[in-house]
């Protein structure tokens, strides 16, 4: 795990970000999330890649999911209109600013693709405004040709289908932006961002909750999908993002944890369960994929990382570590002899159809946002060493079986060497007792910290 995090995961992130996944036609969600992972250890370099993407946003706040990096005309899937682009502008923009640790970054000027320019903060505000108003009759965000799960392209082909995941993505984006605005003492946009979160939350909890899960949304004919009447199918992302966004509260959080457990196995959580065996015209392209592969019911590692991150939000350290380990090539229940995966990167999925000879087999495809979310989950949720515009905040969530562990984190121009000890009950910074929430910062300093976990 130590070598994997410190060496191989970083190499995977750097490769994916710098080479644009070896492609010239690409979705901005990939570019932004790869650069998000890069920002955890090279924030200034990551900023360059993110700004290139932000400059493809239109002045009305919309950003097209697919674009070309070489000026070639769009073709094929790139012609489709997905709904989730603005979500990633806000989510990854907030994370970038926190990793750089400087609120002045919000004032950087970035052009729009059609006309004019604006600050990074205004780019994010416009993105949030656009998608929060692009809703259907239930107040849920319109899906159009798809959301994060590209092959679910049938639900909204007529322009009326609504996506639960996208709505929760808007809520999570608003949540991150509100936290950032609170940290910088903003008084201009915070009320608007709060109102957006509350309006989407009201719709989500009014029409999407069903007994033991949040349903997937509504199709063009206003019929629910991924609910009990839809083959009792459950979408993992909808449940995990309900936790991340704050939509799920009170007893719903515990109910969702049990629901996710029902659709998890030795390889990890299944993206959709059950998967599709035959063509389903309502769902679209996802049903053409082999059951147990990619988004059609596989352990799709990107979605599994959202689950691990939500474990951290819930404070469940053991579940978080378990999920992290299950997507690695050294999962004790799916070792290299069966997964056939080089122990050098996280693949995009593991084949999950249990009755197949391919069960447990890795896709061996290294092009995945899993690496970025894996690193962020380990650093900011497991170790709890969180970078903010106000400094490093320590909120560790260490598994019980770890008694003495350490990490090193750079923040701006200084270095923090942190040791977590189970049999210790103080926080020491350079030998002195420390009781503040935010760690001290001065330029070009080395801080040696002991954090007592008892």
Coordinates of C-alpha atoms in Angstrom, one line a residue:
X1 CA 0.0 0.0 0.0
X2 CA 2.8 2.4 0.9
X3 CA 4.6 1.9 -2.4
X4 CA 1.4 1.9 -4.4
X5 CA 0.3 5.3 -3.0
X6 CA 3.7 7.0 -3.0
X7 CA 5.0 5.7 -6.4
X8 CA 2.6 3.9 -8.7
X9 CA -0.6 5.9 -8.2
X10 CA 1.3 9.2 -8.6
X11 CA 2.9 7.9 -11.8
X12 CA -0.5 6.9 -13.1
X13 CA -2.0 10.3 -12.3
X14 CA 0.9 12.2 -13.9
X15 CA 0.8 10.0 -17.0
X16 CA -3.0 10.4 -17.5
X17 CA -2.9 14.2 -16.9
X18 CA 0.2 15.1 -19.0
X19 CA -0.7 13.0 -22.0
X20 CA -4.4 13.7 -21.9
X21 CA -4.9 9.9 -21.7
X22 CA -3.1 9.7 -25.1
X23 CA -6.2 11.2 -26.8
X24 CA -7.2 14.3 -28.7
X25 CA -11.0 13.8 -28.4
X26 CA -11.8 13.6 -24.7
X27 CA -14.4 14.3 -22.0
X28 CA -13.6 17.2 -19.7
X29 CA -14.6 15.1 -16.7
X30 CA -11.6 12.9 -17.3
X31 CA -9.2 15.9 -17.8
X32 CA -10.4 17.7 -14.7
X33 CA -10.4 14.7 -12.4
X34 CA -7.0 13.6 -13.5
X35 CA -5.7 17.1 -12.9
X36 CA -7.5 17.1 -9.5
X37 CA -5.4 14.1 -8.5
X38 CA -2.3 15.9 -9.8
X39 CA -3.1 18.9 -7.7
X40 CA -2.6 16.9 -4.5
X41 CA 1.2 16.9 -5.1
X42 CA 1.8 19.4 -8.0
X43 CA -0.9 22.0 -7.7
X44 CA 0.6 24.7 -9.8
X45 CA 1.2 22.3 -12.7
X46 CA -2.3 20.9 -12.3
X47 CA -3.7 24.5 -12.5
X48 CA -2.4 24.8 -16.1
X49 CA -4.3 21.7 -17.2
X50 CA -7.5 22.7 -15.5
X51 CA -7.4 26.3 -16.9
X52 CA -7.1 24.9 -20.4
X53 CA -10.4 23.0 -19.8
X54 CA -12.1 25.9 -18.0
X55 CA -11.5 28.1 -21.1
X56 CA -13.8 25.8 -23.1
X57 CA -16.7 26.9 -21.0
X58 CA -19.3 29.2 -22.5
X59 CA -20.2 32.5 -21.0
X60 CA -23.7 31.3 -20.0
X61 CA -22.0 28.7 -17.7
X62 CA -22.5 25.6 -19.9
X63 CA -19.4 23.5 -20.7
X64 CA -19.6 20.8 -23.3
X65 CA -18.5 17.4 -22.0
X66 CA -16.6 16.4 -25.1
X67 CA -14.1 18.5 -27.1
X68 CA -11.0 18.1 -29.2
X69 CA -7.5 19.2 -28.2
X70 CA -6.2 19.4 -31.8
X71 CA -9.0 21.4 -33.4
X72 CA -10.5 18.5 -35.2
X73 CA -14.3 18.5 -35.8
X74 CA -16.3 16.6 -33.3
X75 CA -17.7 13.2 -34.3
X76 CA -19.4 10.1 -32.9
X77 CA -20.0 10.2 -29.1
X78 CA -18.4 13.7 -28.9
X79 CA -21.5 15.1 -30.7
X80 CA -23.7 14.2 -27.8
X81 CA -24.8 16.6 -25.1
X82 CA -24.1 15.4 -21.5
X83 CA -25.3 17.2 -18.5
X84 CA -22.4 16.8 -16.0
X85 CA -19.8 19.2 -17.4
X86 CA -20.6 22.2 -15.1
X87 CA -20.5 19.9 -12.0
X88 CA -16.9 19.1 -12.6
X89 CA -15.9 22.7 -13.2
X90 CA -17.1 23.5 -9.6
X91 CA -16.0 20.3 -7.9
X92 CA -12.5 20.3 -9.4
X93 CA -12.1 24.1 -9.3
X94 CA -12.8 24.1 -5.5
X95 CA -10.4 21.2 -4.9
X96 CA -7.7 23.0 -7.0
X97 CA -8.0 26.2 -5.0
X98 CA -7.7 24.3 -1.7
X99 CA -4.7 22.3 -2.8
X100 CA -2.9 25.5 -3.9
X101 CA -3.9 27.0 -0.6
X102 CA -4.4 30.5 -1.8
X103 CA -7.8 32.3 -2.1
X104 CA -6.3 34.8 -4.6
X105 CA -6.4 32.0 -7.2
X106 CA -10.2 32.6 -7.3
X107 CA -9.4 36.0 -8.9
X108 CA -7.4 34.5 -11.8
X109 CA -8.9 35.6 -15.2
X110 CA -9.9 32.8 -17.6
X111 CA -11.5 33.3 -21.0
X112 CA -14.8 31.8 -22.2
X113 CA -14.9 29.9 -25.4
X114 CA -17.5 32.2 -27.1
X115 CA -16.8 35.7 -25.8
X116 CA -15.5 37.5 -22.8
X117 CA -13.6 36.4 -19.7
X118 CA -14.2 36.1 -16.0
X119 CA -12.5 35.1 -12.8
X120 CA -12.2 31.5 -11.8
X121 CA -14.8 32.1 -9.1
X122 CA -17.2 33.5 -11.7
X123 CA -16.6 30.5 -13.9
X124 CA -17.7 28.3 -11.1
X125 CA -20.7 30.4 -10.1
X126 CA -21.9 30.5 -13.7
X127 CA -21.5 26.7 -14.0
X128 CA -23.6 26.1 -10.9
X129 CA -26.3 28.6 -12.0
X130 CA -26.6 26.9 -15.4
X131 CA -27.0 23.3 -14.3
X132 CA -29.2 24.1 -11.2
X133 CA -31.7 25.7 -13.6
X134 CA -31.5 23.0 -16.2
X135 CA -34.2 20.8 -14.5
X136 CA -37.2 18.8 -15.5
X137 CA -40.8 18.7 -14.2
X138 CA -39.8 17.1 -10.9
X139 CA -37.1 19.7 -10.2
X140 CA -34.4 17.1 -11.0
X141 CA -31.5 17.9 -13.3
X142 CA -32.1 17.0 -16.9
X143 CA -29.9 14.1 -18.2
X144 CA -29.9 14.9 -22.0
X145 CA -27.6 12.3 -23.6
X146 CA -26.1 11.1 -20.3
X147 CA -24.4 12.0 -17.1
X148 CA -21.2 10.5 -15.5
X149 CA -22.4 7.2 -16.8
X150 CA -22.0 7.9 -20.5
X151 CA -23.7 4.7 -21.8
X152 CA -27.0 5.5 -20.0
X153 CA -28.0 7.5 -23.1
X154 CA -31.6 6.4 -23.5
X155 CA -33.3 7.9 -20.5
X156 CA -33.1 11.5 -21.7
X157 CA -32.9 11.2 -25.5
X158 CA -36.1 13.3 -25.9
X159 CA -34.8 16.0 -23.6
X160 CA -37.1 15.3 -20.6
X161 CA -35.3 12.6 -18.7
X162 CA -34.0 13.6 -15.2
X163 CA -30.8 12.4 -13.5
X164 CA -30.6 11.7 -9.7
X165 CA -26.8 11.5 -9.9
X166 CA -26.5 14.9 -11.6
X167 CA -28.8 16.5 -9.1
X168 CA -26.6 15.1 -6.2
X169 CA -23.6 16.2 -8.1
X170 CA -24.9 19.8 -8.2
X171 CA -25.5 19.5 -4.4
X172 CA -22.0 18.3 -3.8
X173 CA -20.6 21.1 -6.0
X174 CA -22.6 23.7 -4.1
X175 CA -21.5 22.1 -0.8
X176 CA -17.8 22.4 -1.7
X177 CA -18.2 25.9 -3.0
X178 CA -20.1 27.0 0.1
X179 CA -17.3 25.7 2.3
X180 CA -14.7 27.5 0.2
X181 CA -16.7 30.8 0.4
X182 CA -17.1 30.4 4.1
X183 CA -13.3 30.0 4.5
X184 CA -12.6 33.2 2.5
X185 CA -15.4 35.2 4.2
X186 CA -17.4 35.8 1.0
X187 CA -20.6 37.7 1.4
X188 CA -21.5 38.1 -2.3
X189 CA -22.4 34.6 -3.5
X190 CA -22.8 32.4 -0.4
X191 CA -26.6 33.0 0.0
X192 CA -27.1 32.1 -3.7
X193 CA -25.0 28.9 -3.4
X194 CA -26.9 27.9 -0.3
X195 CA -30.2 28.5 -2.0
X196 CA -29.2 26.3 -4.9
X197 CA -28.2 23.4 -2.6
X198 CA -31.5 23.7 -0.7
X199 CA -33.7 23.9 -3.8
X200 CA -32.1 20.7 -5.3
X201 CA -32.2 19.0 -1.9
X202 CA -35.9 19.6 -1.6
X203 CA -36.6 18.0 -5.0
X204 CA -34.2 15.1 -4.4
X205 CA -35.8 14.1 -1.1
X206 CA -39.3 14.8 -2.3
X207 CA -39.3 12.5 -5.3
X208 CA -36.3 10.2 -5.4
X209 CA -36.3 8.4 -2.1
X210 CA -37.8 4.9 -2.2
X211 CA -37.7 2.7 0.9
X212 CA -34.1 1.6 0.9
X213 CA -32.4 3.7 -1.9
X214 CA -32.5 6.8 -4.0
X215 CA -33.9 5.9 -7.5
X216 CA -32.0 6.7 -10.6
X217 CA -34.4 9.4 -11.8
X218 CA -37.1 9.7 -14.4
X219 CA -37.1 8.9 -18.1
X220 CA -38.5 11.0 -20.9
X221 CA -42.0 9.7 -20.1
X222 CA -41.7 10.6 -16.4
X223 CA -41.4 6.9 -15.4
X224 CA -38.9 6.2 -12.6
X225 CA -35.8 4.1 -13.4
X226 CA -33.5 2.1 -11.1
X227 CA -36.3 1.5 -8.7
X228 CA -38.1 -1.5 -7.3
X229 CA -40.3 -1.8 -10.4
X230 CA -37.2 -1.6 -12.7
X231 CA -35.9 -5.1 -12.0
X232 CA -35.1 -3.8 -8.5
X233 CA -32.0 -2.3 -10.0
X234 CA -29.8 -0.1 -7.8
X235 CA -27.2 2.5 -9.0
X236 CA -24.2 2.7 -6.8
X237 CA -23.3 6.3 -7.7
X238 CA -26.7 7.6 -6.7
X239 CA -26.3 6.2 -3.2
X240 CA -22.8 7.3 -2.6
X241 CA -23.3 10.8 -3.9
X242 CA -26.4 11.1 -1.7
X243 CA -24.0 10.7 1.1
X244 CA -21.3 13.0 -0.3
X245 CA -23.8 15.8 -1.1
X246 CA -25.6 15.7 2.2
X247 CA -28.9 14.7 0.6
X248 CA -29.0 11.6 2.8
X249 CA -29.4 12.5 6.4
X250 CA -30.5 10.8 9.6
X251 CA -31.7 7.2 9.3
X252 CA -31.3 7.4 5.5
X253 CA -27.6 7.3 5.8
X254 CA -27.6 4.0 7.7
X255 CA -30.2 2.5 5.3
X256 CA -28.0 3.5 2.3
X257 CA -25.0 1.9 3.9
X258 CA -26.9 -1.4 4.1
X259 CA -28.1 -1.1 0.5
X260 CA -24.6 -0.5 -0.8
X261 CA -23.5 -3.6 1.1
X262 CA -26.2 -5.6 -0.7
X263 CA -24.7 -4.7 -4.1
X264 CA -21.1 -5.4 -3.0
X265 CA -19.0 -8.5 -3.3
X266 CA -15.4 -9.8 -2.8
X267 CA -14.2 -7.6 -5.7
X268 CA -15.8 -4.5 -4.4
X269 CA -19.2 -2.6 -5.0
X270 CA -21.0 -3.2 -8.3
X271 CA -21.7 0.0 -10.3
X272 CA -25.2 -1.2 -11.2
X273 CA -26.9 -4.2 -9.8
X274 CA -28.3 -6.3 -11.3
X275 CA -26.6 -5.7 -14.7
X276 CA -28.3 -6.1 -18.1
X277 CA -28.3 -9.4 -20.0
X278 CA -30.3 -8.0 -23.0
X279 CA -31.0 -4.8 -24.9
X280 CA -33.1 -2.4 -23.0
X281 CA -34.2 0.5 -25.3
X282 CA -35.2 2.7 -22.3
X283 CA -31.7 2.6 -20.8
X284 CA -29.8 2.6 -24.1
X285 CA -26.2 1.7 -24.8
X286 CA -25.3 0.4 -21.4
X287 CA -27.6 -2.7 -21.9
X288 CA -25.5 -3.7 -25.0
X289 CA -22.4 -4.1 -22.9
X290 CA -21.5 -7.5 -21.6
X291 CA -23.0 -8.1 -18.1
X292 CA -20.3 -7.6 -15.5
X293 CA -18.1 -5.4 -17.6
X294 CA -17.6 -1.6 -17.5
X295 CA -20.6 0.3 -16.3
X296 CA -22.9 -2.7 -16.8
X297 CA -22.5 -4.2 -13.3
X298 CA -18.8 -4.4 -13.1
X299 CA -16.7 -3.3 -10.1
X300 CA -16.0 -0.1 -11.9
X301 CA -13.1 1.3 -9.9
X302 CA -14.0 5.0 -10.4
X303 CA -17.4 4.5 -8.8
X304 CA -15.9 2.3 -6.1
X305 CA -13.7 5.3 -5.2
X306 CA -16.7 7.5 -4.8
X307 CA -17.9 4.8 -2.4
X308 CA -14.6 4.8 -0.4
X309 CA -14.7 8.6 -0.3
X310 CA -18.2 8.5 1.1
X311 CA -17.1 6.0 3.7
X312 CA -14.6 8.7 4.8
X313 CA -17.4 11.3 4.9
X314 CA -19.3 9.0 7.2
X315 CA -16.3 8.4 9.4
X316 CA -16.1 4.7 8.7
X317 CA -12.4 4.1 8.5
X318 CA -12.5 0.3 8.2
X319 CA -15.0 0.3 5.4
X320 CA -13.0 3.0 3.6
X321 CA -9.8 1.0 3.8
X322 CA -11.6 -2.2 2.8
X323 CA -13.0 -0.6 -0.4
X324 CA -9.6 1.0 -1.3
X325 CA -7.9 -2.4 -1.0
X326 CA -10.5 -4.3 -3.0
X327 CA -9.8 -2.3 -6.2
X328 CA -6.0 -2.7 -6.0
X329 CA -4.3 -5.6 -7.7
X330 CA -3.4 -7.0 -4.3
X331 CA -6.9 -7.6 -3.1
X332 CA -6.6 -10.7 -0.9
X333 CA -9.8 -12.0 -2.4
X334 CA -8.8 -11.4 -6.0
X335 CA -5.0 -11.8 -6.3
X336 CA -2.9 -11.5 -9.3
X337 CA -3.2 -15.1 -10.4
X338 CA -6.9 -14.5 -11.0
X339 CA -7.1 -10.7 -11.8
X340 CA -4.1 -10.9 -14.1
X341 CA -3.4 -7.2 -13.3
X342 CA 0.1 -5.8 -13.1
X343 CA 0.5 -4.4 -9.5
X344 CA 1.4 -1.0 -10.9
X345 CA -1.9 0.8 -11.5
X346 CA -5.6 0.7 -10.8
X347 CA -7.6 -0.5 -13.8
X348 CA -10.9 0.9 -14.8
X349 CA -12.9 -2.2 -13.8
X350 CA -12.9 -5.8 -12.7
X351 CA -15.2 -8.4 -14.4
X352 CA -17.9 -9.2 -11.8
X353 CA -20.2 -11.8 -13.4
X354 CA -19.7 -14.6 -11.0
X355 CA -20.7 -17.5 -13.3
X356 CA -18.1 -16.5 -15.9
X357 CA -14.6 -17.9 -16.3
X358 CA -13.5 -14.2 -16.5
X359 CA -14.8 -13.5 -12.9
X360 CA -12.3 -11.2 -11.2
X361 CA -10.3 -10.5 -14.4
X362 CA -9.0 -6.9 -14.7
X363 CA -9.7 -4.8 -17.7
X364 CA -6.0 -3.9 -17.6
X365 CA -7.1 -0.5 -18.8
X366 CA -5.1 2.3 -16.9
X367 CA -7.3 5.1 -18.2
X368 CA -9.5 5.9 -15.2
X369 CA -10.3 8.6 -12.7
X370 CA -9.9 6.0 -10.0
X371 CA -6.3 6.9 -9.4
X372 CA -7.0 10.6 -8.6
X373 CA -9.9 9.7 -6.2
X374 CA -7.8 6.9 -4.6
X375 CA -5.0 9.3 -3.7
X376 CA -7.4 12.0 -2.5
X377 CA -9.3 9.4 -0.4
X378 CA -6.1 8.2 1.2
X379 CA -4.6 11.6 1.9
X380 CA -7.7 13.7 2.8
X381 CA -10.1 11.2 4.2
X382 CA -8.0 8.3 5.6
X383 CA -5.1 10.3 6.9
X384 CA -7.3 13.4 7.1
X385 CA -4.6 15.8 6.1
X386 CA -6.8 18.3 4.3
X387 CA -5.5 21.2 2.4
X388 CA -7.6 24.4 2.6
X389 CA -7.2 28.1 1.7
X390 CA -6.6 28.7 5.4
X391 CA -4.0 26.0 5.9
X392 CA -3.7 22.3 6.7
X393 CA -6.5 20.9 8.8
X394 CA -6.0 17.5 10.5
X395 CA -9.1 15.3 10.7
X396 CA -7.7 11.7 10.7
X397 CA -9.9 8.7 10.1
X398 CA -7.4 6.0 10.9
X399 CA -8.5 2.3 10.9
X400 CA -8.3 0.7 14.4
X401 CA -5.6 -1.9 13.3
X402 CA -3.2 0.9 12.4
X403 CA -1.3 1.9 15.5
X404 CA 1.6 4.0 14.2
X405 CA 1.6 5.4 10.7
X406 CA 3.1 8.5 9.1
X407 CA 2.8 10.7 6.0
X408 CA 4.5 13.8 4.5
X409 CA 2.5 16.5 2.9
X410 CA 3.6 19.7 1.1
X411 CA 1.6 22.8 1.5
X412 CA 2.6 25.9 -0.5
X413 CA 6.3 26.3 0.3
X414 CA 6.4 24.2 3.5
X415 CA 6.6 20.5 4.5
X416 CA 4.6 18.7 7.2
X417 CA 5.9 15.4 8.5
X418 CA 3.1 13.8 10.5
X419 CA 3.1 10.8 12.7
X420 CA -0.1 9.3 14.0
X421 CA 0.2 7.3 17.2
X422 CA -2.6 5.2 18.7
X423 CA -1.1 5.3 22.3
X424 CA -0.7 9.0 22.5
X425 CA -3.3 11.7 23.4
X426 CA -1.7 15.0 22.4
X427 CA -0.9 17.0 19.3
X428 CA 2.7 18.2 19.1
X429 CA 4.1 20.6 16.5
X430 CA 7.8 20.8 16.5
X431 CA 7.8 19.6 20.1
X432 CA 5.2 22.0 21.5
X433 CA 1.6 21.2 22.4
X434 CA -0.9 22.4 19.8
X435 CA -4.6 22.8 20.2
X436 CA -5.8 24.8 17.2
X437 CA -7.8 23.3 14.3
X438 CA -5.5 24.7 11.5
X439 CA -1.8 23.9 11.6
X440 CA 0.6 26.8 11.6
X441 CA 2.2 28.0 8.4
X442 CA 5.2 30.0 7.5
X443 CA 7.1 30.0 4.2
X444 CA 9.9 27.4 3.8
X445 CA 9.3 25.7 7.1
X446 CA 9.5 22.0 8.0
X447 CA 6.9 21.0 10.6
X448 CA 7.3 17.7 12.5
X449 CA 4.0 16.7 14.0
X450 CA 2.9 13.9 16.3
X451 CA -0.9 13.4 16.4
X452 CA -2.3 11.3 19.2
X453 CA -5.2 9.1 18.3
X454 CA -6.2 7.9 21.7

